[in-house]
Tab-separated table of C-alpha atoms in Angstrom:
chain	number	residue	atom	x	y	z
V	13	UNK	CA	181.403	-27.212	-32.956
V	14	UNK	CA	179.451	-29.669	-34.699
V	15	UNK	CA	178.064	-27.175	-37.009
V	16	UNK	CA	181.340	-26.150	-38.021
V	17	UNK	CA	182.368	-30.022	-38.668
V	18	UNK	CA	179.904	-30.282	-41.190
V	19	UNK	CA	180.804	-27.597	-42.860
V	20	UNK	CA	184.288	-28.708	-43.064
V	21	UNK	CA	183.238	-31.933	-43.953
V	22	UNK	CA	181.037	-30.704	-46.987
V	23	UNK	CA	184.066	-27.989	-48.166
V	24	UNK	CA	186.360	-30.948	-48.015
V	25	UNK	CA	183.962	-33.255	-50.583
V	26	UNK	CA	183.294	-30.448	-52.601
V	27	UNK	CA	187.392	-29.576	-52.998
V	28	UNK	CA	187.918	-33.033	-53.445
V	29	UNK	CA	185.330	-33.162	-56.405
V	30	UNK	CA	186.821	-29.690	-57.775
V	31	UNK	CA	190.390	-32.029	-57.531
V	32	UNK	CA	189.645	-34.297	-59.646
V	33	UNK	CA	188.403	-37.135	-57.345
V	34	UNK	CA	184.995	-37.417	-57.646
V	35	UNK	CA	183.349	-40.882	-58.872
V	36	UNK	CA	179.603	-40.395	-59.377
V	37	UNK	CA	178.035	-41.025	-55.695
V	38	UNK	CA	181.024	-42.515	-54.272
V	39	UNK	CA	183.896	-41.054	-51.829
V	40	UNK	CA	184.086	-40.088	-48.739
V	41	UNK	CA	185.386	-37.505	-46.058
V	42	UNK	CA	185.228	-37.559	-42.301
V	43	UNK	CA	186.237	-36.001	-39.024
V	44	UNK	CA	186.614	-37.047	-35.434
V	45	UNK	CA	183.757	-35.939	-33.130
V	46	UNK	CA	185.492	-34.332	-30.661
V	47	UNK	CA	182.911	-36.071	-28.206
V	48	UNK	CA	183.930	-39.558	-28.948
V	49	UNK	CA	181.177	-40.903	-30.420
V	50	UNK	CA	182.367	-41.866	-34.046
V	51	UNK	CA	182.564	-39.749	-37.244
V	52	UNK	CA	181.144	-36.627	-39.044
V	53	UNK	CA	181.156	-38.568	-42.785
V	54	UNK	CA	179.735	-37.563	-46.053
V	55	UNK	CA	176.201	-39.275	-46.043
V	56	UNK	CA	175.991	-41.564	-49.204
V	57	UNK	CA	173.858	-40.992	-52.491
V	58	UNK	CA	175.330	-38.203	-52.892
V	59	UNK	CA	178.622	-36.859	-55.274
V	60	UNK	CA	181.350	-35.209	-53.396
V	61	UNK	CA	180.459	-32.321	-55.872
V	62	UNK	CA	176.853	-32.142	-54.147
V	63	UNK	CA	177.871	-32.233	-50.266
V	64	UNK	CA	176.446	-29.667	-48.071
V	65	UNK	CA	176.522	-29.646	-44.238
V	66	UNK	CA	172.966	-31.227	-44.220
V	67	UNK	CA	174.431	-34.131	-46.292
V	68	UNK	CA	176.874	-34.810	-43.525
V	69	UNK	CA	175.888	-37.092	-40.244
V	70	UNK	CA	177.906	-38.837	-37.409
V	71	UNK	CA	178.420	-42.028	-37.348
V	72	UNK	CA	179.342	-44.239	-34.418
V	73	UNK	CA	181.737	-47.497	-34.343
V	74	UNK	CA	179.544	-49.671	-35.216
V	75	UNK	CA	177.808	-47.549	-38.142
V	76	UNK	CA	174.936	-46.374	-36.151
V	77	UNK	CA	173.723	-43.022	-37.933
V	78	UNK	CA	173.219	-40.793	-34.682
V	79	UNK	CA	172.866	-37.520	-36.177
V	80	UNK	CA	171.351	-36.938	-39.207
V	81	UNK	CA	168.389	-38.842	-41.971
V	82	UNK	CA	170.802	-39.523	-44.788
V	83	UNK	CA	172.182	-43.264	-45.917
V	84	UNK	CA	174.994	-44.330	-44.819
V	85	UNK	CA	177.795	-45.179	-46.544
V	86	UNK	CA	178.687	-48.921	-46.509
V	87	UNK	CA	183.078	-48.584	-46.052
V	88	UNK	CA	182.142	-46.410	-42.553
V	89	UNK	CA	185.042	-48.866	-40.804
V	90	UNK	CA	188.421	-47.125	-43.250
V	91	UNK	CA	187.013	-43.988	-41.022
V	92	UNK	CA	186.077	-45.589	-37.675
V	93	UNK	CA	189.376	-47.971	-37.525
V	94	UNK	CA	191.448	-45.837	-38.660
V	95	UNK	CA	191.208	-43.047	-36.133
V	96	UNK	CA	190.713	-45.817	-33.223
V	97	UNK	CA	194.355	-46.985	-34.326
V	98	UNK	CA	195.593	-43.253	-34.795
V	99	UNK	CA	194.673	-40.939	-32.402
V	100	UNK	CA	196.776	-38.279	-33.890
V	101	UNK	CA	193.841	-38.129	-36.577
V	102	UNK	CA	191.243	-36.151	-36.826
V	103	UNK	CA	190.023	-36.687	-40.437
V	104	UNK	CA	190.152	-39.445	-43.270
V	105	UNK	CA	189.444	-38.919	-46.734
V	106	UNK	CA	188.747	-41.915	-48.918
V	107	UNK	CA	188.406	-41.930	-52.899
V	108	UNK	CA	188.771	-43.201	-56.622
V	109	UNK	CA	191.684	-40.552	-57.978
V	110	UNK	CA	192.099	-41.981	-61.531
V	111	UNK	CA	196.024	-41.315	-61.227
V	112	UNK	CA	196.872	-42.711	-57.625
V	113	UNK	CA	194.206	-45.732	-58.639
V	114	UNK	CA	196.593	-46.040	-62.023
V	115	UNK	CA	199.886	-45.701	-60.504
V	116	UNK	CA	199.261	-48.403	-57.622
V	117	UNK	CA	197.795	-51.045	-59.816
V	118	UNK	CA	201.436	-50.617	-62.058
V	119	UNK	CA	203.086	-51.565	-59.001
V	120	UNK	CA	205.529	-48.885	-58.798
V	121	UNK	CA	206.383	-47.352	-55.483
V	122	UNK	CA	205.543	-43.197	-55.877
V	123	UNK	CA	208.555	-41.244	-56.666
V	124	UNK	CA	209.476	-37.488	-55.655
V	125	UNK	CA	209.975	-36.609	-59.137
V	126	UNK	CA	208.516	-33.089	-58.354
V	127	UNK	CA	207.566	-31.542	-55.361
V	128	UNK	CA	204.034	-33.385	-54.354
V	129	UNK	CA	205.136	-36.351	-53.738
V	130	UNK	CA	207.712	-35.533	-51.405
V	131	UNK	CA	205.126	-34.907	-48.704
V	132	UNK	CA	204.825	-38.457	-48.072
V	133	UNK	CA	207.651	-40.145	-49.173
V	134	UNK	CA	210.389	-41.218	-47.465
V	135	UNK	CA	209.438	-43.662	-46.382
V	136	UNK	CA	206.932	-45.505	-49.451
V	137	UNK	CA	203.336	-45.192	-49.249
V	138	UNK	CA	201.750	-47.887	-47.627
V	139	UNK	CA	200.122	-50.619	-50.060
V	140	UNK	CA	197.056	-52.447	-48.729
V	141	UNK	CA	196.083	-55.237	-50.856
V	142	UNK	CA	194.000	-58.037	-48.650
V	143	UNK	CA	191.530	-56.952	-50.723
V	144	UNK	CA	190.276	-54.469	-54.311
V	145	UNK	CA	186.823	-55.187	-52.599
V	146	UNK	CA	184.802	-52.683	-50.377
V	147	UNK	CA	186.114	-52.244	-46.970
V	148	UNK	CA	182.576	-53.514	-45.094
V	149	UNK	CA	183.677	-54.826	-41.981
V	150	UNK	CA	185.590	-53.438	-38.822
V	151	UNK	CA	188.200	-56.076	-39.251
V	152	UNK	CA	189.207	-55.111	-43.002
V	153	UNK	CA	188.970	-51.605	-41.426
V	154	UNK	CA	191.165	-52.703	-38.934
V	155	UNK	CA	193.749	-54.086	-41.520
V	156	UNK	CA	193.827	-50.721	-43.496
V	157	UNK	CA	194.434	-48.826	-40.710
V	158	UNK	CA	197.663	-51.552	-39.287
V	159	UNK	CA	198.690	-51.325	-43.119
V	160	UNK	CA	198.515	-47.283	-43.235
V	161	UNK	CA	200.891	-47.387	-40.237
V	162	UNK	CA	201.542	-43.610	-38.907
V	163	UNK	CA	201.847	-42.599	-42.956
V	164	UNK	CA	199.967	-39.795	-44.475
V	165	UNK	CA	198.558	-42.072	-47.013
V	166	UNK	CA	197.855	-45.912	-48.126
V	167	UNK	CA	197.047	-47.122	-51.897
V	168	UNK	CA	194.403	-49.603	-51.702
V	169	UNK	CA	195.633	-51.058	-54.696
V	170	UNK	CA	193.061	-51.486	-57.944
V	171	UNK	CA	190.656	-49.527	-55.332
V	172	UNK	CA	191.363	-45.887	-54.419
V	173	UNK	CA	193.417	-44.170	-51.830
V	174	UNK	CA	193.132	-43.072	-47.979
V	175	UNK	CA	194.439	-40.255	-46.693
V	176	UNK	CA	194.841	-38.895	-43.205
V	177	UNK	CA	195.599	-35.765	-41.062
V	178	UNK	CA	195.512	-34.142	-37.583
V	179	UNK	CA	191.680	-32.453	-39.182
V	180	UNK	CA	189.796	-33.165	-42.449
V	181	UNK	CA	191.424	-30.134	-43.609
V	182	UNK	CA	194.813	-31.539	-43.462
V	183	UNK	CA	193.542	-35.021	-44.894
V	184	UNK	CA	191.786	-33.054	-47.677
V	185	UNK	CA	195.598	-31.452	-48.730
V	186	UNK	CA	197.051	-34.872	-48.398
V	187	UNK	CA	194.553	-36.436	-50.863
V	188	UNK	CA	194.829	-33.443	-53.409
V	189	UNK	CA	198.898	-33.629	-53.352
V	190	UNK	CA	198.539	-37.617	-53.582
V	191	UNK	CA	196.794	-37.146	-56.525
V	192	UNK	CA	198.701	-34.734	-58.026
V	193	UNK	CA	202.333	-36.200	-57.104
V	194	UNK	CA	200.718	-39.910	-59.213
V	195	UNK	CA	199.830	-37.038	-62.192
V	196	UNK	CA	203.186	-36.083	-62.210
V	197	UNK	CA	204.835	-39.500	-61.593
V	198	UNK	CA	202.738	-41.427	-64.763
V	199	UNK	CA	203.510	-38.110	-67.029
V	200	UNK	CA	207.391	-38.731	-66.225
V	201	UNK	CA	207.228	-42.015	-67.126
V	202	UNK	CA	204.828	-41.971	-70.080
V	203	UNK	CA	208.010	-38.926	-71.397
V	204	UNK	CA	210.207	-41.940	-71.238
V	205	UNK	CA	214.023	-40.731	-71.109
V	206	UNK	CA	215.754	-41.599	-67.878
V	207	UNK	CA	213.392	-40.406	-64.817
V	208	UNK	CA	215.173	-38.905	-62.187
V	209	UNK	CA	214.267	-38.132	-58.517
V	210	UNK	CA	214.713	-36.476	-55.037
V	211	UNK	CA	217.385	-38.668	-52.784
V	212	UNK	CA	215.899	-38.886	-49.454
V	213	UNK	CA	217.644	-36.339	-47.932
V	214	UNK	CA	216.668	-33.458	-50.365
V	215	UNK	CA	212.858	-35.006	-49.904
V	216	UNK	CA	212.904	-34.655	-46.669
V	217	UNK	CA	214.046	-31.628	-46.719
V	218	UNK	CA	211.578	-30.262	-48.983
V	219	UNK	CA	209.260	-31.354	-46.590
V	220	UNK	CA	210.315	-29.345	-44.457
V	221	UNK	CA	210.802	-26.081	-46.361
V	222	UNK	CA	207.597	-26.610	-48.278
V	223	UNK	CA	204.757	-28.058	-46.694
V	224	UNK	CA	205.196	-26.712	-43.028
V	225	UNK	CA	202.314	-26.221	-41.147
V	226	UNK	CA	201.399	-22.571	-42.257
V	227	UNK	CA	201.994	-23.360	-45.644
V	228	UNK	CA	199.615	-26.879	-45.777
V	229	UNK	CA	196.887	-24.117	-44.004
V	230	UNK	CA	197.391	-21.992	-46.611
V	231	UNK	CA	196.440	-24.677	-49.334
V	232	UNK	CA	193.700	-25.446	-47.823
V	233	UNK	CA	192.383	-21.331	-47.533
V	234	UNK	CA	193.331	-21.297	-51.440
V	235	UNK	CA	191.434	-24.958	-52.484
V	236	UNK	CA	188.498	-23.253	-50.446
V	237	UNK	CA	188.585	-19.726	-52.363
V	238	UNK	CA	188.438	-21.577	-55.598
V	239	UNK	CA	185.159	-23.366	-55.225
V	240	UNK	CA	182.170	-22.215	-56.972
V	241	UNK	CA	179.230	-21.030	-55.597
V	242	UNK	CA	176.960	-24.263	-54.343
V	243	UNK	CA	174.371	-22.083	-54.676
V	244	UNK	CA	170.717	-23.984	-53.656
V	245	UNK	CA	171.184	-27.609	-54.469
């Protein structure tokens, strides 16, 4: 089992990279150790473009590496206090999107003006601004994870994103359509005109009829077919 978590892990960094959300050595992707005893997260140094299951080590509560010889990253607590708030998740991806990091520090709330962004709105994405800092310390972890709420995703405004799900895989879709929905939101607005929008009840019903369960799977299977070979890294 833990074998197969760090592969997930490492497929998850490396779609995230392919996605658009890499930042040099910095992002992250975890999941819950089905043992209780922390997190399977990236190990840092490393690009999301670079992850393998070697370059992925659990992590306890209190950022004890138990499993593995790589560094480890300093915002451990977005991972660790967020799934002790939410047991419903099972992975957390954190990064530096340049569109969702754009979009948030505008202010505006994120719009279904096409059909990514209606996976998390109604209601709006969470904003968490106590701080545009690093999230070091199990209380700020704490805060993020109170200000995330039971939403998909939280803008950490002039900072980067989170995003959640019931497995990495799941969290990894969530941060891809994140992105993708602030893409399309910023090109709407930047076409000036009148910008129009999903009412609530045709979002959440396109919720519904697009990303069920199979289909959110199915992203995931298709993100995963499109990576290159790592080959030997």
């Amino acid at each position: 089992m833990c074998g197969e978590l760090r592969e997930t892990v490492a497929l998850s960094s490396r779609i995230l990279a392919a996605a658009g959300h890499g930042d040099l050595i910095w992002g992250h992707a975890s999941a819950r150790d089905p043992e209780g005893r922390g997190v399977w997260l990236k190990a840092a140094n490393w690009g999301l473009d670079e992850v393998t299951p070697e370059r992925v080590h659990l992590v306890n509560d209190n950022g004890v590496v138990l499993s593995g010889d790589e560094a480890r990253h300093s915002e451990y607590p977005i991972h660790t206090e967020i799934m002790a708030a939410r047991p419903d998740v099972g992975g957390v991806v954190h990064t530096h999107p340049p569109n969702a990091v754009a979009l948030a520090a505008t202010g505006q709330a994120l719009h279904p003006v096409s059909h990514a962004a209606n996976y998390f709105v109604p209601p709006a994405v969470p904003r968490f601004t106590e701080t545009a800092d690093l999230i070091l310390t199990r209380e700020l972890g704490s805060s993020l994870a109170l200000q995330l709420g039971d939403a998909r995703a939280a803008f950490l405004v002039n900072h980067g994103i989170v995003a959640v799900g019931r497995d990495v895989r799941e969290a990894t879709v969530a941060a891809v359509l994140l992105e993708r929905a602030c893409a399309q939101q910023l090109l709407t607005r930047s076409a000036g005109g009148w910008p129009s929008w999903s009412p609530e009840e045709e979002s959440l019903a396109k919720r519904e009829h697009i990303y069920h369960d199979t289909a959110v799977a199915g992203v995931w299977d298709y993100l995963v077919r499109q990576l290159p070979d790592l080959g030997e890294k």
